[in-house]
Amino acid sequence: MKFFCYHRDRPGSAALRAELVEPHWSYMDGYAAELIARGPTMDGEVPTGSVHIVDLPDAAAAREFAFAEPNYQAGAYRDVLIRRWDNALGRTMWEFPGDLAAGNRYLVLGLGSGPAADLEPPSSAALIAYGPLWSDDGTTWLGTAALVQAADVRAAREILTAKRYAAIEVHHWQPGGRS
């Protein structure tokens, strides 16, 4: 099962996160085979959160993954969103056919409202990762999460059908991991 995990930073935790870069990367190294995508959301040069899309056996394993992470354990994060996620593109971020280092990259997070929307990805070569979010049992649609290259925040937001969501968040994102 695939899971979308978004750890949102606690305000003022950038220095703590900087201290924990190596423990965080070492922890993620243990999940290298399971990771579909990873990387921080940013406000300029300051991290605001961490995205991890991971393939794990079940919801309990996803919670263990999210809550045993060193930044979480040290108090760098204020909250964690964990949702089942369908990999609508069927690939990892490392298999993205474009240049991951080029252009502006965003996390687009649509918080669902009503009937399921955008279950299929829009036809766009700029999608790095894309998929609907589901309840733990996989029966209730809760939204959509995507990593996308786009000209700007407005263009990134437009990959989702705006009227079908309670809210759409767009965050600057960069691919994560060891250089």
PDB file of C-alpha atoms in Angstrom:
ATOM      1  CA  MET A   1       0.000   0.000   0.000  1.00  0.00           C
ATOM      2  CA  LYS A   2       1.184   3.446  -0.824  1.00  0.00           C
ATOM      3  CA  PHE A   3       0.990   6.286   1.683  1.00  0.00           C
ATOM      4  CA  PHE A   4       1.403  10.037   1.442  1.00  0.00           C
ATOM      5  CA  CYS A   5       3.039  11.509   4.562  1.00  0.00           C
ATOM      6  CA  TYR A   6       3.367  15.254   5.016  1.00  0.00           C
ATOM      7  CA  HIS A   7       5.181  16.423   8.116  1.00  0.00           C
ATOM      8  CA  ARG A   8       4.536  20.154   8.673  1.00  0.00           C
ATOM      9  CA  ASP A   9       7.293  22.014  10.482  1.00  0.00           C
ATOM     10  CA  ARG A  10       6.819  23.671  13.826  1.00  0.00           C
ATOM     11  CA  PRO A  11       7.572  27.401  13.482  1.00  0.00           C
ATOM     12  CA  GLY A  12      11.170  28.150  14.348  1.00  0.00           C
ATOM     13  CA  SER A  13      12.398  24.578  13.885  1.00  0.00           C
ATOM     14  CA  ALA A  14      14.789  25.208  10.953  1.00  0.00           C
ATOM     15  CA  ALA A  15      17.902  25.094  13.156  1.00  0.00           C
ATOM     16  CA  LEU A  16      16.780  21.815  14.728  1.00  0.00           C
ATOM     17  CA  ARG A  17      16.101  20.351  11.282  1.00  0.00           C
ATOM     18  CA  ALA A  18      19.558  21.450  10.136  1.00  0.00           C
ATOM     19  CA  GLU A  19      21.112  19.603  13.107  1.00  0.00           C
ATOM     20  CA  LEU A  20      19.175  16.462  12.188  1.00  0.00           C
ATOM     21  CA  VAL A  21      19.914  16.274   8.451  1.00  0.00           C
ATOM     22  CA  GLU A  22      22.197  13.241   8.725  1.00  0.00           C
ATOM     23  CA  PRO A  23      19.957  11.278  11.146  1.00  0.00           C
ATOM     24  CA  HIS A  24      16.970  12.056   8.888  1.00  0.00           C
ATOM     25  CA  TRP A  25      18.782  10.908   5.737  1.00  0.00           C
ATOM     26  CA  SER A  26      20.090   7.791   7.493  1.00  0.00           C
ATOM     27  CA  TYR A  27      16.558   6.962   8.592  1.00  0.00           C
ATOM     28  CA  MET A  28      15.280   7.437   5.035  1.00  0.00           C
ATOM     29  CA  ASP A  29      18.134   5.289   3.694  1.00  0.00           C
ATOM     30  CA  GLY A  30      16.479   2.399   5.531  1.00  0.00           C
ATOM     31  CA  TYR A  31      13.382   2.957   3.370  1.00  0.00           C
ATOM     32  CA  ALA A  32      15.149   3.608   0.053  1.00  0.00           C
ATOM     33  CA  ALA A  33      13.441   0.688  -1.702  1.00  0.00           C
ATOM     34  CA  GLU A  34       9.991   1.799  -0.479  1.00  0.00           C
ATOM     35  CA  LEU A  35      10.197   5.521  -1.287  1.00  0.00           C
ATOM     36  CA  ILE A  36       8.228   6.822  -4.258  1.00  0.00           C
ATOM     37  CA  ALA A  37       9.012  10.496  -3.641  1.00  0.00           C
ATOM     38  CA  ARG A  38      10.547  12.652  -0.954  1.00  0.00           C
ATOM     39  CA  GLY A  39      11.649  16.165  -0.255  1.00  0.00           C
ATOM     40  CA  PRO A  40      11.050  19.324   1.733  1.00  0.00           C
ATOM     41  CA  THR A  41       8.497  22.047   1.181  1.00  0.00           C
ATOM     42  CA  MET A  42      10.126  25.434   1.372  1.00  0.00           C
ATOM     43  CA  ASP A  43       9.552  29.120   2.015  1.00  0.00           C
ATOM     44  CA  GLY A  44      12.577  30.544   0.241  1.00  0.00           C
ATOM     45  CA  GLU A  45      15.534  28.785   1.853  1.00  0.00           C
ATOM     46  CA  VAL A  46      13.608  27.782   4.998  1.00  0.00           C
ATOM     47  CA  PRO A  47      12.016  24.317   5.155  1.00  0.00           C
ATOM     48  CA  THR A  48       8.315  24.277   6.079  1.00  0.00           C
ATOM     49  CA  GLY A  49       7.666  20.544   5.929  1.00  0.00           C
ATOM     50  CA  SER A  50       8.663  17.189   4.493  1.00  0.00           C
ATOM     51  CA  VAL A  51       6.862  15.060   1.926  1.00  0.00           C
ATOM     52  CA  HIS A  52       7.394  11.306   1.881  1.00  0.00           C
ATOM     53  CA  ILE A  53       5.431   9.008  -0.394  1.00  0.00           C
ATOM     54  CA  VAL A  54       6.182   5.447   0.596  1.00  0.00           C
ATOM     55  CA  ASP A  55       5.038   1.898  -0.170  1.00  0.00           C
ATOM     56  CA  LEU A  56       4.464   0.016   3.098  1.00  0.00           C
ATOM     57  CA  PRO A  57       2.448  -3.059   4.149  1.00  0.00           C
ATOM     58  CA  ASP A  58      -0.359  -1.262   5.998  1.00  0.00           C
ATOM     59  CA  ALA A  59      -1.512   1.840   7.870  1.00  0.00           C
ATOM     60  CA  ALA A  60       0.233   0.763  11.074  1.00  0.00           C
ATOM     61  CA  ALA A  61       3.563   0.556   9.231  1.00  0.00           C
ATOM     62  CA  ALA A  62       2.930   4.001   7.726  1.00  0.00           C
ATOM     63  CA  ARG A  63       2.305   5.482  11.170  1.00  0.00           C
ATOM     64  CA  GLU A  64       5.469   3.820  12.498  1.00  0.00           C
ATOM     65  CA  PHE A  65       7.435   5.243   9.546  1.00  0.00           C
ATOM     66  CA  ALA A  66       6.065   8.769  10.108  1.00  0.00           C
ATOM     67  CA  PHE A  67       6.310   8.917  13.885  1.00  0.00           C
ATOM     68  CA  ALA A  68       9.726   7.237  14.318  1.00  0.00           C
ATOM     69  CA  GLU A  69      11.332   9.746  11.918  1.00  0.00           C
ATOM     70  CA  PRO A  70      14.113  11.680  13.734  1.00  0.00           C
ATOM     71  CA  ASN A  71      12.709  15.168  13.069  1.00  0.00           C
ATOM     72  CA  TYR A  72       9.338  14.097  14.418  1.00  0.00           C
ATOM     73  CA  GLN A  73      10.930  12.480  17.473  1.00  0.00           C
ATOM     74  CA  ALA A  74      12.933  15.668  18.188  1.00  0.00           C
ATOM     75  CA  GLY A  75       9.877  17.942  17.933  1.00  0.00           C
ATOM     76  CA  ALA A  76      10.664  19.677  14.629  1.00  0.00           C
ATOM     77  CA  TYR A  77       7.210  18.954  13.225  1.00  0.00           C
ATOM     78  CA  ARG A  78       3.926  20.412  14.474  1.00  0.00           C
ATOM     79  CA  ASP A  79       1.711  17.787  12.793  1.00  0.00           C
ATOM     80  CA  VAL A  80       1.679  14.903  10.351  1.00  0.00           C
ATOM     81  CA  LEU A  81      -0.820  14.071   7.619  1.00  0.00           C
ATOM     82  CA  ILE A  82      -0.850  10.384   6.646  1.00  0.00           C
ATOM     83  CA  ARG A  83      -3.193   9.121   3.928  1.00  0.00           C
ATOM     84  CA  ARG A  84      -3.362   6.129   1.640  1.00  0.00           C
ATOM     85  CA  TRP A  85      -2.362   7.241  -1.835  1.00  0.00           C
ATOM     86  CA  ASP A  86      -2.781   5.770  -5.295  1.00  0.00           C
ATOM     87  CA  ASN A  87       0.232   6.097  -7.566  1.00  0.00           C
ATOM     88  CA  ALA A  88      -1.702   7.171 -10.667  1.00  0.00           C
ATOM     89  CA  LEU A  89       1.517   7.610 -12.662  1.00  0.00           C
ATOM     90  CA  GLY A  90       2.936   4.222 -11.657  1.00  0.00           C
ATOM     91  CA  ARG A  91       6.465   5.511 -11.118  1.00  0.00           C
ATOM     92  CA  THR A  92       8.813   7.096  -8.600  1.00  0.00           C
ATOM     93  CA  MET A  93      10.104  10.658  -8.698  1.00  0.00           C
ATOM     94  CA  TRP A  94      13.447   9.244  -9.865  1.00  0.00           C
ATOM     95  CA  GLU A  95      11.680   7.890 -12.964  1.00  0.00           C
ATOM     96  CA  PHE A  96      10.210  11.303 -13.838  1.00  0.00           C
ATOM     97  CA  PRO A  97      10.987  11.787 -17.549  1.00  0.00           C
ATOM     98  CA  GLY A  98      11.735  15.506 -17.134  1.00  0.00           C
ATOM     99  CA  ASP A  99      14.569  17.224 -15.334  1.00  0.00           C
ATOM    100  CA  LEU A 100      13.860  17.127 -11.580  1.00  0.00           C
ATOM    101  CA  ALA A 101      16.329  19.961 -11.026  1.00  0.00           C
ATOM    102  CA  ALA A 102      14.726  22.278 -13.585  1.00  0.00           C
ATOM    103  CA  GLY A 103      11.997  24.839 -13.043  1.00  0.00           C
ATOM    104  CA  ASN A 104       9.696  25.529 -10.153  1.00  0.00           C
ATOM    105  CA  ARG A 105       8.385  22.494  -8.280  1.00  0.00           C
ATOM    106  CA  TYR A 106       5.346  22.359  -6.033  1.00  0.00           C
ATOM    107  CA  LEU A 107       3.378  20.130  -3.725  1.00  0.00           C
ATOM    108  CA  VAL A 108      -0.298  20.537  -4.602  1.00  0.00           C
ATOM    109  CA  LEU A 109      -2.560  19.180  -1.879  1.00  0.00           C
ATOM    110  CA  GLY A 110      -6.300  19.159  -2.518  1.00  0.00           C
ATOM    111  CA  LEU A 111      -8.412  18.470   0.566  1.00  0.00           C
ATOM    112  CA  GLY A 112     -11.493  16.597  -0.595  1.00  0.00           C
ATOM    113  CA  SER A 113     -15.088  17.679  -0.263  1.00  0.00           C
ATOM    114  CA  GLY A 114     -17.917  15.542  -1.606  1.00  0.00           C
ATOM    115  CA  PRO A 115     -17.636  12.992  -4.400  1.00  0.00           C
ATOM    116  CA  ALA A 116     -14.210  11.897  -5.630  1.00  0.00           C
ATOM    117  CA  ALA A 117     -12.517  14.178  -8.172  1.00  0.00           C
ATOM    118  CA  ASP A 118      -9.372  14.092 -10.283  1.00  0.00           C
ATOM    119  CA  LEU A 119      -8.813  10.347  -9.847  1.00  0.00           C
ATOM    120  CA  GLU A 120      -6.960  10.288 -13.156  1.00  0.00           C
ATOM    121  CA  PRO A 121      -3.996  12.595 -13.670  1.00  0.00           C
ATOM    122  CA  PRO A 122      -4.317  15.455 -16.117  1.00  0.00           C
ATOM    123  CA  SER A 123      -2.299  14.925 -19.277  1.00  0.00           C
ATOM    124  CA  SER A 124       0.810  16.853 -18.376  1.00  0.00           C
ATOM    125  CA  ALA A 125       4.473  16.062 -18.777  1.00  0.00           C
ATOM    126  CA  ALA A 126       5.090  18.219 -15.693  1.00  0.00           C
ATOM    127  CA  LEU A 127       3.682  15.723 -13.169  1.00  0.00           C
ATOM    128  CA  ILE A 128       6.365  14.232 -10.941  1.00  0.00           C
ATOM    129  CA  ALA A 129       3.943  12.289  -8.712  1.00  0.00           C
ATOM    130  CA  TYR A 130       0.148  12.258  -8.671  1.00  0.00           C
ATOM    131  CA  GLY A 131      -2.638  10.394  -6.934  1.00  0.00           C
ATOM    132  CA  PRO A 132      -5.836  10.451  -4.949  1.00  0.00           C
ATOM    133  CA  LEU A 133      -5.780  10.311  -1.150  1.00  0.00           C
ATOM    134  CA  TRP A 134      -7.930   7.730   0.667  1.00  0.00           C
ATOM    135  CA  SER A 135      -9.015   6.724   4.150  1.00  0.00           C
ATOM    136  CA  ASP A 136      -7.002   3.930   5.818  1.00  0.00           C
ATOM    137  CA  ASP A 137      -9.422   1.295   4.516  1.00  0.00           C
ATOM    138  CA  GLY A 138      -9.274   2.727   0.996  1.00  0.00           C
ATOM    139  CA  THR A 139     -13.022   3.360   0.706  1.00  0.00           C
ATOM    140  CA  THR A 140     -13.387   7.108   1.256  1.00  0.00           C
ATOM    141  CA  TRP A 141     -11.796   9.678  -1.048  1.00  0.00           C
ATOM    142  CA  LEU A 142     -10.129  12.422   0.984  1.00  0.00           C
ATOM    143  CA  GLY A 143      -8.378  14.471  -1.689  1.00  0.00           C
ATOM    144  CA  THR A 144      -5.467  14.500  -4.101  1.00  0.00           C
ATOM    145  CA  ALA A 145      -1.714  14.996  -3.688  1.00  0.00           C
ATOM    146  CA  ALA A 146       0.649  15.847  -6.514  1.00  0.00           C
ATOM    147  CA  LEU A 147       4.214  16.953  -7.053  1.00  0.00           C
ATOM    148  CA  VAL A 148       4.431  19.091 -10.175  1.00  0.00           C
ATOM    149  CA  GLN A 149       6.701  21.361 -12.183  1.00  0.00           C
ATOM    150  CA  ALA A 150       4.883  24.567 -13.084  1.00  0.00           C
ATOM    151  CA  ALA A 151       5.573  28.131 -14.086  1.00  0.00           C
ATOM    152  CA  ASP A 152       4.126  29.490 -10.848  1.00  0.00           C
ATOM    153  CA  VAL A 153       1.767  28.780  -7.939  1.00  0.00           C
ATOM    154  CA  ARG A 154      -1.318  29.589 -10.040  1.00  0.00           C
ATOM    155  CA  ALA A 155      -0.348  27.110 -12.764  1.00  0.00           C
ATOM    156  CA  ALA A 156       0.407  24.431 -10.154  1.00  0.00           C
ATOM    157  CA  ARG A 157      -2.993  24.954  -8.477  1.00  0.00           C
ATOM    158  CA  GLU A 158      -4.774  24.567 -11.823  1.00  0.00           C
ATOM    159  CA  ILE A 159      -3.930  20.856 -12.102  1.00  0.00           C
ATOM    160  CA  LEU A 160      -6.855  20.219  -9.720  1.00  0.00           C
ATOM    161  CA  THR A 161     -10.531  20.995 -10.298  1.00  0.00           C
ATOM    162  CA  ALA A 162     -10.893  23.848  -7.800  1.00  0.00           C
ATOM    163  CA  LYS A 163     -14.643  23.593  -7.144  1.00  0.00           C
ATOM    164  CA  ARG A 164     -14.298  19.942  -6.106  1.00  0.00           C
ATOM    165  CA  TYR A 165     -12.114  20.613  -3.048  1.00  0.00           C
ATOM    166  CA  ALA A 166     -12.686  22.203   0.349  1.00  0.00           C
ATOM    167  CA  ALA A 167      -9.207  23.727   0.009  1.00  0.00           C
ATOM    168  CA  ILE A 168      -6.172  23.490  -2.212  1.00  0.00           C
ATOM    169  CA  GLU A 169      -2.734  24.128  -0.740  1.00  0.00           C
ATOM    170  CA  VAL A 170       0.300  24.815  -2.915  1.00  0.00           C
ATOM    171  CA  HIS A 171       3.780  24.660  -1.378  1.00  0.00           C
ATOM    172  CA  HIS A 172       7.180  25.130  -2.994  1.00  0.00           C
ATOM    173  CA  TRP A 173       8.839  21.692  -3.024  1.00  0.00           C
ATOM    174  CA  GLN A 174      12.245  20.334  -3.890  1.00  0.00           C
ATOM    175  CA  PRO A 175      13.419  16.754  -4.395  1.00  0.00           C
ATOM    176  CA  GLY A 176      15.041  15.423  -1.244  1.00  0.00           C
ATOM    177  CA  GLY A 177      17.734  12.985  -0.294  1.00  0.00           C
ATOM    178  CA  ARG A 178      21.467  12.820  -0.446  1.00  0.00           C
ATOM    179  CA  SER A 179      23.104  14.889  -3.175  1.00  0.00           C
TER     180      SER A 179
END
